[in-house]
Short mmCIF file of C-alpha atoms in Angstrom, two decimals:
data_model
loop_
_atom_site.label_atom_id
_atom_site.label_comp_id
_atom_site.label_asym_id
_atom_site.label_seq_id
_atom_site.Cartn_x
_atom_site.Cartn_y
_atom_site.Cartn_z
CA MET A 1 -14.09 85.00 32.64
CA ILE A 2 -17.07 87.12 31.61
CA GLU A 3 -16.47 90.12 29.37
CA SER A 4 -18.95 92.77 28.37
CA GLY A 5 -18.50 94.18 24.84
CA SER A 6 -15.22 95.78 23.76
CA ALA A 7 -15.12 98.19 26.68
CA GLY A 8 -16.39 97.55 30.15
CA THR A 9 -15.77 95.33 33.09
CA ALA A 10 -14.36 91.83 33.22
CA PHE A 11 -14.97 89.45 36.12
CA GLU A 12 -12.98 86.37 36.92
CA LEU A 13 -14.25 83.99 39.58
CA THR A 14 -11.79 81.43 40.88
CA LEU A 15 -13.09 78.72 43.20
CA PRO A 16 -10.97 76.10 44.92
CA VAL A 17 -11.33 72.60 43.47
CA HIS A 18 -13.03 71.37 46.64
CA LEU A 19 -15.97 73.77 46.09
CA GLN A 20 -18.67 73.28 43.49
CA ILE A 21 -22.13 74.53 42.72
CA MET A 22 -24.51 71.62 42.47
CA ARG A 23 -28.23 71.13 41.92
CA ILE A 24 -29.54 69.14 44.87
CA MET A 25 -32.80 67.76 46.20
CA ILE A 26 -33.32 68.50 49.88
CA ILE A 27 -34.87 65.50 51.61
CA ARG A 28 -35.96 64.82 55.18
CA SER A 29 -35.73 61.68 57.27
CA ALA A 30 -36.40 61.15 60.96
CA SER A 31 -32.81 62.19 61.75
CA GLY A 32 -32.89 65.49 59.84
CA PHE A 33 -32.43 67.18 56.46
CA TYR A 34 -29.97 66.04 53.77
CA GLY A 35 -29.06 66.99 50.22
CA LEU A 36 -28.94 64.56 47.31
CA PRO A 37 -27.39 65.51 43.94
CA THR A 38 -30.21 65.56 41.39
CA ALA A 39 -27.93 64.31 38.60
CA SER A 40 -28.28 60.79 40.00
CA VAL A 41 -32.03 60.96 40.80
CA LEU A 42 -34.27 59.24 38.26
CA HIS A 43 -37.59 60.11 39.92
CA THR A 44 -39.47 60.01 43.21
CA GLU A 45 -42.48 57.93 44.07
CA ARG A 46 -44.78 57.65 47.09
CA VAL A 47 -44.36 54.29 48.87
CA ARG A 48 -46.95 52.51 50.98
CA SER A 49 -46.08 49.68 53.35
CA ALA A 50 -47.90 47.25 51.04
CA ASP A 51 -45.51 48.15 48.17
CA VAL A 52 -42.45 46.91 50.09
CA ARG A 53 -41.62 43.23 50.36
CA LEU A 54 -38.57 41.07 51.04
CA LEU A 55 -36.68 39.41 48.20
CA GLU A 56 -33.71 37.23 49.19
CA GLY A 57 -33.86 38.81 52.64
CA ARG A 58 -33.56 42.41 51.38
CA PRO A 59 -36.38 44.96 51.07
CA VAL A 60 -37.54 45.79 47.54
CA PHE A 61 -40.07 48.23 46.16
CA SER A 62 -42.49 46.68 43.69
CA THR A 63 -42.84 48.70 40.48
CA VAL A 64 -44.31 47.98 37.04
CA ASN A 65 -40.73 47.39 35.81
CA GLY A 66 -40.02 44.85 38.55
CA PRO A 67 -38.60 44.99 42.07
CA ILE A 68 -36.17 47.79 42.96
CA PRO A 69 -33.75 47.33 45.90
CA LEU A 70 -34.70 49.68 48.71
CA VAL A 71 -32.85 51.01 51.75
CA ALA A 72 -34.15 53.40 54.40
CA LEU A 73 -31.91 56.47 54.67
CA ASP A 74 -31.30 56.51 58.43
CA PRO A 75 -30.05 52.89 58.69
CA ALA A 76 -27.87 53.45 55.61
CA LEU A 77 -26.25 56.32 57.51
CA GLY A 78 -25.80 54.19 60.64
CA ILE A 79 -28.61 55.95 62.51
CA PRO A 80 -31.14 53.68 64.27
CA GLU A 81 -34.67 53.94 62.86
CA ARG A 82 -37.16 55.61 65.18
CA SER A 83 -40.11 53.80 63.59
CA GLN A 84 -40.53 50.57 61.67
CA THR A 85 -42.73 52.00 58.93
CA SER A 86 -42.03 51.28 55.26
CA ALA A 87 -44.08 54.22 54.06
CA GLY A 88 -42.65 57.46 52.73
CA VAL A 89 -41.06 58.63 49.52
CA CYS A 90 -38.77 56.45 47.45
CA VAL A 91 -36.04 58.46 45.72
CA MET A 92 -35.00 56.31 42.76
CA LEU A 93 -31.27 56.54 42.06
CA GLU A 94 -29.36 55.56 38.95
CA VAL A 95 -26.81 53.03 40.15
CA GLY A 96 -24.92 51.36 37.33
CA ALA A 97 -27.23 49.32 35.10
CA ARG A 98 -29.81 48.92 37.88
CA GLY A 99 -31.79 51.39 39.88
CA ALA A 100 -31.96 51.55 43.65
CA GLY A 101 -34.36 53.29 45.99
CA ILE A 102 -33.69 55.36 49.09
CA LEU A 103 -36.65 55.61 51.44
CA VAL A 104 -37.09 59.06 53.02
CA ASP A 105 -39.92 60.78 54.88
CA GLU A 106 -40.30 63.77 52.57
CA VAL A 107 -38.85 65.62 49.59
CA ILE A 108 -38.62 69.31 50.55
CA GLU A 109 -37.33 71.13 47.46
CA GLU A 110 -34.83 71.21 44.64
CA THR A 111 -32.24 73.99 44.63
CA GLU A 112 -28.65 74.93 43.74
CA MET A 113 -26.10 75.17 46.54
CA LEU A 114 -22.38 75.66 46.97
CA ILE A 115 -21.03 72.30 48.11
CA ARG A 116 -17.77 71.79 49.95
CA ASP A 117 -16.07 68.45 50.48
CA LEU A 118 -15.46 67.49 54.10
CA GLY A 119 -11.67 67.37 53.81
CA PHE A 120 -9.33 67.27 56.75
CA PRO A 121 -9.84 66.22 59.55
CA MET A 122 -13.03 64.39 58.52
CA GLY A 123 -11.62 62.52 55.55
CA HIS A 124 -14.04 60.03 54.03
CA VAL A 125 -17.37 59.60 55.82
CA PRO A 126 -19.43 56.69 54.43
CA ASN A 127 -22.43 57.76 52.33
CA ILE A 128 -21.57 61.49 52.71
CA ALA A 129 -20.07 63.46 49.80
CA GLY A 130 -19.82 66.93 51.37
CA ALA A 131 -21.70 69.72 53.10
CA ALA A 132 -23.44 73.01 52.33
CA ILE A 133 -24.69 75.92 54.39
CA ARG A 134 -28.42 76.56 54.13
CA PRO A 135 -29.85 80.10 53.99
CA ASP A 136 -30.85 79.82 57.68
CA GLY A 137 -27.21 79.07 58.60
CA SER A 138 -27.67 75.37 59.34
CA ILE A 139 -25.37 72.78 57.79
CA LEU A 140 -26.77 70.37 55.22
CA LEU A 141 -24.91 67.10 54.67
CA ILE A 142 -24.76 66.10 50.99
CA LEU A 143 -25.26 62.39 50.42
CA ASN A 144 -23.13 60.22 48.15
CA PRO A 145 -25.63 58.57 45.76
CA ALA A 146 -23.21 55.88 44.56
CA GLU A 147 -22.52 54.64 48.09
CA LEU A 148 -26.21 54.81 49.05
CA GLY A 149 -27.04 52.79 45.95
CA GLU A 150 -24.44 50.20 46.93
CA SER A 151 -26.10 49.98 50.36
CA ALA A 152 -29.48 49.37 48.70
CA LEU A 153 -28.00 46.74 46.38
CA GLY A 154 -26.34 45.04 49.33
CA LYS A 155 -22.87 45.32 47.82
CA ARG A 156 -21.40 47.22 50.73
CA PHE A 157 -22.61 48.65 53.97
CA VAL A 158 -20.39 50.65 56.28
CA SER A 159 -22.08 52.28 59.24
CA ALA A 160 -21.05 55.83 59.96
CA ALA A 161 -20.76 54.78 63.63
CA GLU A 162 -18.06 52.18 62.86
CA PRO A 163 -14.39 53.16 62.66
CA ALA A 164 -12.92 53.28 59.16
#
């Protein structure tokens, strides 16, 4: 509740629990635009194909601090890749004690948005935490950084195209 002085107007804003205002980074991949909560983003870094190599059969991004597990966003969402390039932007996520990288085509902007969970009838959709409505009226899916990090670390991968 916000009150102004001893006399004036008081406002009380009540939001349902399934709504929250969140600071997100809008990113783009070949399949479209997505939102990623900035609270879990460590930093972003441009990636060239030469920076990506395989370690124990999984792609990693070579950094000065050592290799970081890397997963391209579209395959992590169960969407076939349109190109086989390893170049783009690596969004470094904080995942437990280790970092993980999500490879995207472009970082568009950072903004605050009202996020709503998917709820019934959608239930849990792998790697998706909720949705928001952009100023142009389009729907922006909000990614689940913990699940994306698990995909990059190889702990778990559930394609969105597979039944739960």
